[in-house]
PDB file of C-alpha atoms and ligand atoms in Angstrom:
ATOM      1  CA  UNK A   1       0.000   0.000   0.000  1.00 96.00           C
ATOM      2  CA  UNK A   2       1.341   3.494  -0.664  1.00 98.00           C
ATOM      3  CA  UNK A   3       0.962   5.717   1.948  1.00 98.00           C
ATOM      4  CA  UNK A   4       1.463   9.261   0.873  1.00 98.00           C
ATOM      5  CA  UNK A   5       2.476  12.558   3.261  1.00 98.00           C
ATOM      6  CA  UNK A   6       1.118  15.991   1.987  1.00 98.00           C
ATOM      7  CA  UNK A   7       1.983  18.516   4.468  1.00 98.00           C
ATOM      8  CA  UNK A   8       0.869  21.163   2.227  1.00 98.00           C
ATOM      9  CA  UNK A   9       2.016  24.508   2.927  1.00 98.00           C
ATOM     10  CA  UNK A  10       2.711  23.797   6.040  1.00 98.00           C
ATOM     11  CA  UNK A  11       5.646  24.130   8.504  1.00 98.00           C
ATOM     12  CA  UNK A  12       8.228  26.400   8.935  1.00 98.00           C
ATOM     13  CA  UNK A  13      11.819  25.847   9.035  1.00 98.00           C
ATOM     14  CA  UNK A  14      12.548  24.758  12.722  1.00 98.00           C
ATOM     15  CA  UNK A  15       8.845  23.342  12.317  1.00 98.00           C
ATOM     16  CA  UNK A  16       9.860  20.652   9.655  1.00 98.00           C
ATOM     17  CA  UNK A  17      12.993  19.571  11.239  1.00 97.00           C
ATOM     18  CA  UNK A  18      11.406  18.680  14.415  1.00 98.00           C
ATOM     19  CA  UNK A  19       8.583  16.861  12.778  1.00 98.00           C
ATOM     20  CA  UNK A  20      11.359  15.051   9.753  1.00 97.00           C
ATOM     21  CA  UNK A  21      13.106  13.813  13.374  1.00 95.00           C
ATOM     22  CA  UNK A  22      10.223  12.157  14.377  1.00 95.00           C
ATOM     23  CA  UNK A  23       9.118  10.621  11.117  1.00 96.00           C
ATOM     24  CA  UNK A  24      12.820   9.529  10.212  1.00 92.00           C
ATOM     25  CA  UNK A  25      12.011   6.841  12.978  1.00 90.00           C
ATOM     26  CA  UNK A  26       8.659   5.627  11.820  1.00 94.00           C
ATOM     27  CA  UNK A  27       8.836   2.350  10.506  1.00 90.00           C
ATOM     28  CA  UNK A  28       6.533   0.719   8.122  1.00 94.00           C
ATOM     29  CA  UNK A  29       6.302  -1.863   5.989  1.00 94.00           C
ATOM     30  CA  UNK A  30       4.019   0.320   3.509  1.00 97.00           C
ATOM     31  CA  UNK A  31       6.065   2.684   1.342  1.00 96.00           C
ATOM     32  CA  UNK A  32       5.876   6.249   2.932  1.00 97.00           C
ATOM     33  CA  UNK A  33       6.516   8.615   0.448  1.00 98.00           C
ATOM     34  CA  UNK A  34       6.990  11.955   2.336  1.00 98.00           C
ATOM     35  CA  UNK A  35       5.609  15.048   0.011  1.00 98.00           C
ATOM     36  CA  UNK A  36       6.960  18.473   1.855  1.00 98.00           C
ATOM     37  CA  UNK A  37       6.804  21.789   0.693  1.00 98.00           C
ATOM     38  CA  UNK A  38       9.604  22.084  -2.408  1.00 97.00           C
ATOM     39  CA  UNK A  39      12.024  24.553   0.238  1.00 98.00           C
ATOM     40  CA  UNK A  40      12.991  21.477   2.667  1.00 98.00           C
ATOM     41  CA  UNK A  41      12.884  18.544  -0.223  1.00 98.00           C
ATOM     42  CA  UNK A  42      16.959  18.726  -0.153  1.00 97.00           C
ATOM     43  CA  UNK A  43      16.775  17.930   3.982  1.00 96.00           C
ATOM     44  CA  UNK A  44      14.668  14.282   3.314  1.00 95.00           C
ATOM     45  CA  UNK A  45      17.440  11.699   3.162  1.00 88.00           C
ATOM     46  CA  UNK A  46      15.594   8.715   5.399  1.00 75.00           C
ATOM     47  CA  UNK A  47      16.378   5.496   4.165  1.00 81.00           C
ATOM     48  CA  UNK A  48      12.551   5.103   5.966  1.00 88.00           C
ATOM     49  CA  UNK A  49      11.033   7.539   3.352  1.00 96.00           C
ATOM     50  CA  UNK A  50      10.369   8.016  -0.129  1.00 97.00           C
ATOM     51  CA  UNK A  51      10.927  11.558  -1.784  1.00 98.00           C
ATOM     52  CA  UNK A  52       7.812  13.223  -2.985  1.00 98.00           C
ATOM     53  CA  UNK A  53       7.050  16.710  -4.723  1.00 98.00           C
ATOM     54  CA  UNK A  54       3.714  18.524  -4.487  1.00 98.00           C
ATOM     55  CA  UNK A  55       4.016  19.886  -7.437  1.00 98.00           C
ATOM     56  CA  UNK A  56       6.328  20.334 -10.968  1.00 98.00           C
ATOM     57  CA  UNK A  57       6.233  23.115 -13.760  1.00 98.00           C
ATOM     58  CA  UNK A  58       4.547  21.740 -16.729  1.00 98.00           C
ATOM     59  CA  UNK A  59       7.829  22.988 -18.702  1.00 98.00           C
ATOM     60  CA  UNK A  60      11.416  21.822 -18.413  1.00 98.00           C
ATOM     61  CA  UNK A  61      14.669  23.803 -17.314  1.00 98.00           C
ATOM     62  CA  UNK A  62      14.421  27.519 -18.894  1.00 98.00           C
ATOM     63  CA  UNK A  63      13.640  30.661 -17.602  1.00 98.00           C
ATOM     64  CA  UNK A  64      10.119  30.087 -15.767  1.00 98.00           C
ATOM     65  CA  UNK A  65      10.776  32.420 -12.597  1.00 98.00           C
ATOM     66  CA  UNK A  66       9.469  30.510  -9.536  1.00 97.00           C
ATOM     67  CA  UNK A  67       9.321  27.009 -10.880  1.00 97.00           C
ATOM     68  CA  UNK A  68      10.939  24.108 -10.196  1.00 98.00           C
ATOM     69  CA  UNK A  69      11.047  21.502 -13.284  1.00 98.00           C
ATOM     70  CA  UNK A  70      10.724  17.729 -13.401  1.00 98.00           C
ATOM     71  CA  UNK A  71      14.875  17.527 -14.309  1.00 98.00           C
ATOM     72  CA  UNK A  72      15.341  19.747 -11.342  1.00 98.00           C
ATOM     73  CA  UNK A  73      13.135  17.223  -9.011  1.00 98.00           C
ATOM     74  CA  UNK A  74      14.677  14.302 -10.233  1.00 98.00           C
ATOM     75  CA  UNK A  75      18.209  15.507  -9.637  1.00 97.00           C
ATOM     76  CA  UNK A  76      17.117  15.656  -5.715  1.00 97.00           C
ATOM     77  CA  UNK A  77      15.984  12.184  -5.790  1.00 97.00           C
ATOM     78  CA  UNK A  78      12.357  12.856  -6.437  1.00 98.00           C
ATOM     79  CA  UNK A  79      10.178   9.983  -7.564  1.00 98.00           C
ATOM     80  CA  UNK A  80       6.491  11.075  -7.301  1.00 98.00           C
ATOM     81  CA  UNK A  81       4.597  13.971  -7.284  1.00 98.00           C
ATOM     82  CA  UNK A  82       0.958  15.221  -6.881  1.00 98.00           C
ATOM     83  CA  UNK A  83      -0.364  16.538  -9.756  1.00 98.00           C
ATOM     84  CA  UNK A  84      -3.859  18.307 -10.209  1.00 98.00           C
ATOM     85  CA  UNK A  85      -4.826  18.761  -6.586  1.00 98.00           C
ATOM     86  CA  UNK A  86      -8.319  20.575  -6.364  1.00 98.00           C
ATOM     87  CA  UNK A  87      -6.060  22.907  -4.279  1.00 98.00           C
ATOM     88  CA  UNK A  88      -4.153  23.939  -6.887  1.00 98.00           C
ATOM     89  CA  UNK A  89      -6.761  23.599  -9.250  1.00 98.00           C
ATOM     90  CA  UNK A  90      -8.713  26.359  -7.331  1.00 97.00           C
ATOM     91  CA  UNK A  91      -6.529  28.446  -6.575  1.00 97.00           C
ATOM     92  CA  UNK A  92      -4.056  28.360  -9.073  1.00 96.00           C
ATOM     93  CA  UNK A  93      -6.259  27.854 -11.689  1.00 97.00           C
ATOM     94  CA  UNK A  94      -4.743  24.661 -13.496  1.00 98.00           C
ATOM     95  CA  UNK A  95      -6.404  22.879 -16.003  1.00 98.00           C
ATOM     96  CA  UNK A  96      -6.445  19.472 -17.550  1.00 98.00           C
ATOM     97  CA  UNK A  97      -4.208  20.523 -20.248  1.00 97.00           C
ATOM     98  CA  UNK A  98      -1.441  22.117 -18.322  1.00 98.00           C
ATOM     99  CA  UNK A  99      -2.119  19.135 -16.385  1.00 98.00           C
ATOM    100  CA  UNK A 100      -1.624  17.024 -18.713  1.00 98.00           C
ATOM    101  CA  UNK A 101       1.888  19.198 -19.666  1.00 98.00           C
ATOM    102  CA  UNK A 102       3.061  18.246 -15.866  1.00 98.00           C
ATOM    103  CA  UNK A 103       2.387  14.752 -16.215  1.00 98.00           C
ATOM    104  CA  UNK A 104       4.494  14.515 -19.167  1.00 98.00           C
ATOM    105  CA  UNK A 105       7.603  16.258 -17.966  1.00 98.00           C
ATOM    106  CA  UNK A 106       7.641  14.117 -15.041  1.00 98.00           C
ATOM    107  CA  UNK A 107       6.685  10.487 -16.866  1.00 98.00           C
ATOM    108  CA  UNK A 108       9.771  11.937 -19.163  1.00 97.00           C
ATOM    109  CA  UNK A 109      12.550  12.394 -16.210  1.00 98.00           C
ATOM    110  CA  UNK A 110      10.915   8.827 -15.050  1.00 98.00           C
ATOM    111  CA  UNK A 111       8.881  10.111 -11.764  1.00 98.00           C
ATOM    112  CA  UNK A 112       5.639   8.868 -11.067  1.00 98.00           C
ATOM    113  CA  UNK A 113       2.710  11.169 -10.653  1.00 98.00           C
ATOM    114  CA  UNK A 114      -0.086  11.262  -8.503  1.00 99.00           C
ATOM    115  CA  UNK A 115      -3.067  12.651 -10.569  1.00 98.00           C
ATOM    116  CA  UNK A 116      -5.518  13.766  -8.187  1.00 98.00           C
ATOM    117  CA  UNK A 117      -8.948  13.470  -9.699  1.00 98.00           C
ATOM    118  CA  UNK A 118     -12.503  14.346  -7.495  1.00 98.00           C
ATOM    119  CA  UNK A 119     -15.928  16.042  -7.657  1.00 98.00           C
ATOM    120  CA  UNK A 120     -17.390  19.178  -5.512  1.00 97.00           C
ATOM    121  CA  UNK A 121     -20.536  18.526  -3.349  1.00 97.00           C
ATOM    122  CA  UNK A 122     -22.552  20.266  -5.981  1.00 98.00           C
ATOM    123  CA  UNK A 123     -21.562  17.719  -8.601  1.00 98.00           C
ATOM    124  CA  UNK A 124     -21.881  15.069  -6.241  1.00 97.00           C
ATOM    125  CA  UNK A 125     -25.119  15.902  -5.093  1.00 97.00           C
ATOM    126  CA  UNK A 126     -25.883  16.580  -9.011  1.00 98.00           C
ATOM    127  CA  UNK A 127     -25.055  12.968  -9.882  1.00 97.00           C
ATOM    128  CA  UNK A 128     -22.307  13.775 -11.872  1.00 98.00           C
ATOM    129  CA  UNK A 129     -18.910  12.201 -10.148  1.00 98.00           C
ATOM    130  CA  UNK A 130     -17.790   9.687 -12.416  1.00 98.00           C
ATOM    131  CA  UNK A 131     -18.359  12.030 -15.296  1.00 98.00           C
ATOM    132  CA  UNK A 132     -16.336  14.659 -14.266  1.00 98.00           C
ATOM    133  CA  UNK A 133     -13.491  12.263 -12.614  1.00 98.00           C
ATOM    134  CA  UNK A 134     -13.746  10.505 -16.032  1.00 98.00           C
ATOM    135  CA  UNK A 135     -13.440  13.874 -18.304  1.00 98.00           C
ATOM    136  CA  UNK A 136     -10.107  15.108 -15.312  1.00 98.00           C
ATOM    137  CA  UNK A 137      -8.459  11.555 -16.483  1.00 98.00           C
ATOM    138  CA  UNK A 138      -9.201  11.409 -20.141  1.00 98.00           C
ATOM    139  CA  UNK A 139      -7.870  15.165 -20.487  1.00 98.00           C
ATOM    140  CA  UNK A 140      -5.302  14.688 -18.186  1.00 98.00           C
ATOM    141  CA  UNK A 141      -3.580  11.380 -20.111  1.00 97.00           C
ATOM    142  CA  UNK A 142      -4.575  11.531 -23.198  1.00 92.00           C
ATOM    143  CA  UNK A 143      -3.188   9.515 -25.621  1.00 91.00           C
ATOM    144  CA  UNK A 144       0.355   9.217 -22.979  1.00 95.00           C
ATOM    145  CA  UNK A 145       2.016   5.823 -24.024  1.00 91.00           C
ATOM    146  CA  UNK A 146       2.578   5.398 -20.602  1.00 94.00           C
ATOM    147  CA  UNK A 147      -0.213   6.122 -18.485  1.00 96.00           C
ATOM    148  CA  UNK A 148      -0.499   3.121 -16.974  1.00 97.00           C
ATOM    149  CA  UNK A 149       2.589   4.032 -14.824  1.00 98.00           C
ATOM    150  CA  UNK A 150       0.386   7.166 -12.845  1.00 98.00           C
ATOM    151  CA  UNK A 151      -1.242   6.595  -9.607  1.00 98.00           C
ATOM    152  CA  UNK A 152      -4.452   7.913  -9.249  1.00 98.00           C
ATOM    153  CA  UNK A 153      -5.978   9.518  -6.423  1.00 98.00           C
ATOM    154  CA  UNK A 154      -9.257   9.695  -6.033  1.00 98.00           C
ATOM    155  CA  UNK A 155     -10.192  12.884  -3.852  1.00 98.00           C
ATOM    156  CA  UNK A 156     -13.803  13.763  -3.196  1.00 98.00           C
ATOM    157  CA  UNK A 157     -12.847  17.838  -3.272  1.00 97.00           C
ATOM    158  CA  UNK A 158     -15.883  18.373  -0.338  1.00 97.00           C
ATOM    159  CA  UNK A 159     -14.222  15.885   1.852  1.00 97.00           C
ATOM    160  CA  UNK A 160     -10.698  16.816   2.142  1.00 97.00           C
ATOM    161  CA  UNK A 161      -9.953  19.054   5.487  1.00 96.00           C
ATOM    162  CA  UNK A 162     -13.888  18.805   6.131  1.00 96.00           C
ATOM    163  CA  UNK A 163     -13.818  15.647   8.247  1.00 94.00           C
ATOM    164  CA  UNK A 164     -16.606  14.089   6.098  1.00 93.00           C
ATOM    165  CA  UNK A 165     -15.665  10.718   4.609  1.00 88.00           C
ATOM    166  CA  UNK A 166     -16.851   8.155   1.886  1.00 93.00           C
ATOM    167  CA  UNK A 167     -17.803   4.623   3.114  1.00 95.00           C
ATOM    168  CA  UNK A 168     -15.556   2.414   2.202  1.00 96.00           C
ATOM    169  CA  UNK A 169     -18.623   1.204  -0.490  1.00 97.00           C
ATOM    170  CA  UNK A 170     -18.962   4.209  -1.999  1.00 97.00           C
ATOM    171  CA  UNK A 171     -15.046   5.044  -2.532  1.00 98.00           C
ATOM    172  CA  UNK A 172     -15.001   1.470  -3.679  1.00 98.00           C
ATOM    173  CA  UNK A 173     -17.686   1.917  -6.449  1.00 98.00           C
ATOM    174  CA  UNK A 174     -16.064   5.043  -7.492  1.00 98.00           C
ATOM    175  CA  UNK A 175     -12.928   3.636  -7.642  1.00 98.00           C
ATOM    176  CA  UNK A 176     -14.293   0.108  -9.788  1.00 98.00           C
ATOM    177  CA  UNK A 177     -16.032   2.705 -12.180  1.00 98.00           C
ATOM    178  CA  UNK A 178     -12.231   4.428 -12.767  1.00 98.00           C
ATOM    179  CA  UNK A 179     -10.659   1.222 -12.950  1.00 98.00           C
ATOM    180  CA  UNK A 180     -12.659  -0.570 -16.027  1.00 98.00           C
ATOM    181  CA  UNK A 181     -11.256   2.584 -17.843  1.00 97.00           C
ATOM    182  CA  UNK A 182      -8.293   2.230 -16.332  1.00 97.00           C
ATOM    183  CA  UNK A 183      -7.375  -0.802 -15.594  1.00 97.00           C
ATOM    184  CA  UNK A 184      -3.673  -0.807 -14.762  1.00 97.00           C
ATOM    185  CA  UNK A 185      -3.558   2.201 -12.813  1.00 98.00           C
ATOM    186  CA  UNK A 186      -2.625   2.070  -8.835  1.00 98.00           C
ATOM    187  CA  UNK A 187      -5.528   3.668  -7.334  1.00 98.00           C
ATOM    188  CA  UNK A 188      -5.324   5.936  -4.050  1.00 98.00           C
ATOM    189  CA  UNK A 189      -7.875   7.596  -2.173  1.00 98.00           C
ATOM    190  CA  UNK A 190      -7.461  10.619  -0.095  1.00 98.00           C
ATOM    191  CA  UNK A 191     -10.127  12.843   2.250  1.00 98.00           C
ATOM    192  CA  UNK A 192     -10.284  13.059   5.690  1.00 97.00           C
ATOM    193  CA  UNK A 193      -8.393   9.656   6.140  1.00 98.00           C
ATOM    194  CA  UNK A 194      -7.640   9.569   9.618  1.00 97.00           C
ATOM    195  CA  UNK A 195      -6.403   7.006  12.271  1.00 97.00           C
ATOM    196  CA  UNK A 196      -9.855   6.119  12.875  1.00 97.00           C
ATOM    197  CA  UNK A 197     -11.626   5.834   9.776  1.00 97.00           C
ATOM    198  CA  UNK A 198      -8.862   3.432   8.369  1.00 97.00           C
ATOM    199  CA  UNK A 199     -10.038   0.887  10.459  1.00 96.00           C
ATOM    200  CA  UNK A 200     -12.918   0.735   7.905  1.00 96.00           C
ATOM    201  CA  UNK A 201     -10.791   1.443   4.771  1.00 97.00           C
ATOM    202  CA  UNK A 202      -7.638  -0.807   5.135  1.00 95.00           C
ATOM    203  CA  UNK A 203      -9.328  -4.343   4.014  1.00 92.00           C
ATOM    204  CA  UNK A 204     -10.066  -3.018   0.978  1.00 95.00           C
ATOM    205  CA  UNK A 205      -8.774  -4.742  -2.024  1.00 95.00           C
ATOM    206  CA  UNK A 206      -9.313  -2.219  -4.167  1.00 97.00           C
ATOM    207  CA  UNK A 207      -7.561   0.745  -2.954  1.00 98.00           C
ATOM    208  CA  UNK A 208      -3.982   0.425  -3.014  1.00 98.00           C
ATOM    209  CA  UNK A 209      -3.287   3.682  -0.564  1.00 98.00           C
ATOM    210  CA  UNK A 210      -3.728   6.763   1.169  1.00 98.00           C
ATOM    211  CA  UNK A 211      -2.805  10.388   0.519  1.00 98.00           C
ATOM    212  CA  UNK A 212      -3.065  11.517   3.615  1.00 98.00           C
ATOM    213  CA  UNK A 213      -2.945  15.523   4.502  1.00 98.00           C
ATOM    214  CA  UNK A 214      -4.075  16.772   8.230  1.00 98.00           C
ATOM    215  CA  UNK A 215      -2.808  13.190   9.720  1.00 98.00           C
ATOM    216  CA  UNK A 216       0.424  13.661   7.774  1.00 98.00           C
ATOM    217  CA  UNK A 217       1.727  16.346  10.117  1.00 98.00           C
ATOM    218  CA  UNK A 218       0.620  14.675  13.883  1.00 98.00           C
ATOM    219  CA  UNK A 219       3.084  12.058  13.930  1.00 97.00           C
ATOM    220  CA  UNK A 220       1.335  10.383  17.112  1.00 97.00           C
ATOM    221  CA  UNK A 221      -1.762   9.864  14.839  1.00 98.00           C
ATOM    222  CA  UNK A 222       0.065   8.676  11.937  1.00 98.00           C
ATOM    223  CA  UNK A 223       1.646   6.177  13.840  1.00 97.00           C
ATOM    224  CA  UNK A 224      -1.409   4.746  15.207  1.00 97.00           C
ATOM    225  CA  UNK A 225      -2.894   4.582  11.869  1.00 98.00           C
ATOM    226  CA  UNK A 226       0.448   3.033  10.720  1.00 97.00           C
ATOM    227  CA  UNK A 227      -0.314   0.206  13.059  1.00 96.00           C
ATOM    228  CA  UNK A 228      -3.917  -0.452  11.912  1.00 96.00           C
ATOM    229  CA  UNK A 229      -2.186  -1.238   8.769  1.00 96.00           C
ATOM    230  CA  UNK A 230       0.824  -3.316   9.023  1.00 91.00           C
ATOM    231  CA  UNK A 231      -0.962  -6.829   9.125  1.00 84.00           C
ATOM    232  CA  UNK A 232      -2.993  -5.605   5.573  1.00 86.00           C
TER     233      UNK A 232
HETATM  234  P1  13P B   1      -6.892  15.840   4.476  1.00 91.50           P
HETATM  235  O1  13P B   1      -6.345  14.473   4.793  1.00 91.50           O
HETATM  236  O2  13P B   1      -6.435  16.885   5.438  1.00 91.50           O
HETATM  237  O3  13P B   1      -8.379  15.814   4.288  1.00 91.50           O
HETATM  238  O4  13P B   1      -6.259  16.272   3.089  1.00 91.50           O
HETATM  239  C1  13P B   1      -6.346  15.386   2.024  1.00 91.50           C
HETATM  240  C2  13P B   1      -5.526  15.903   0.926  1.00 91.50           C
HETATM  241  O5  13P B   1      -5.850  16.895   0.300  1.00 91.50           O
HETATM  242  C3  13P B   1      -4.276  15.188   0.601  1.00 91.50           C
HETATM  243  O6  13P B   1      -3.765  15.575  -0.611  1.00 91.50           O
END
């Protein structure tokens, strides 16, 4: 199972080097792949942790004041990165096709991306999730050669930070309905996942992690949710 840290824009300097000394002792048999903002990404060398981005410029090394490339990443021993998160998608504005850009630069310098994919409560309530997680990933990895090599995370938009959760049926169904498209794909889901709720999750056979954000910064919490699923 991948378990995946996105501490967001969170942290500051003496902040993340208390918390890093914590989670450099974690241990889990899961892969944690540790996703800090791009400033301390050069201080992650735990042989417990996998490097992660939370984000990549769609274009390669030029002059794009303020970005940081997929060559760049990769030179700090980057492997994935979220792409497409409705955070960034809101306020940033990104759409599929610069996207769709990202995901290329970084299937190029050989790092995995996490596509982030999800619906608002008005679409949910409106009946149209799978239509508008199927129109994010059809956009978003279009006609790629190698698609089959991004994760996707399945993020209901109205249930991340909120507290509000899927059942495990209903992330389950969604996550069926993206897999006969997609059938190779390692799915994730992320929302509200907490050391509680996973008790409910973790059997699942069809989700093959977490992207976890609020839990990803209390290391006591983390570790108890760790536990729930070291036997899975
Ligand atoms: P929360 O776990 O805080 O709901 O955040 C989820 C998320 O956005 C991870 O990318």
């Amino acid at each position: 199972m991948l378990i995946i840290l996105n501490n967001k824009s969170n942290l500051d300097s003496k902040e993340f080097d208390d918390y890093y000394e914590s989670l450099k002792n974690v241990v889990s048999k899961h892969p944690l792949i540790l996703c800090p903002s791009s400033i301390y990404l050069t201080r992650v060398n735990g042989d417990n942790l996998l490097l992660g981005s939370q984000n990549v410029s769609s274009f390669d090394n030029g002059s794009y004041t303020g970005e940081v490339s997929a060559r760049q990443l990769k030179s700090l021993g980057v492997e994935y990165a979220i792409v497409g998160h409705s955070e960034r998608r809101n306020y940033q504005n990104e759409d599929n096709i610069t996207i769709h850009q990202k995901i290329k630069e970084l299937l190029n310098q050989n790092i995995t991306p996490i596509l982030c994919v999800g619906e608002t409560k008005e679409e949910k309530e409106n009946y149209q999730t799978i239509d508008k997680i199927y129109k994010e990933l059809e956009e978003s990895l279009l006609s790629l050669p190698n698609k089959d090599n991004v994760v996707i995370a399945y993020e209901p938009i109205w249930a991340i930070g909120t507290g509000n959760t899927l059942t495990r049926e209903e992330i389950e169904d969604i996550l069926l309905k993206i897999k006969e498209k997609y059938p190779n794909n390692k799915l994730v889901y992320g929302g509200s996942v907490n050391e509680k709720n996973i008790e409910e999750l973790k059997d699942s056979k069809i989700i093959d992690g977490f992207l976890l954000g609020g839990l990803s910064l209390k290391i006591d919490k983390l570790k108890l949710f760790l536990e729930k699923i070291e036997e899975v």
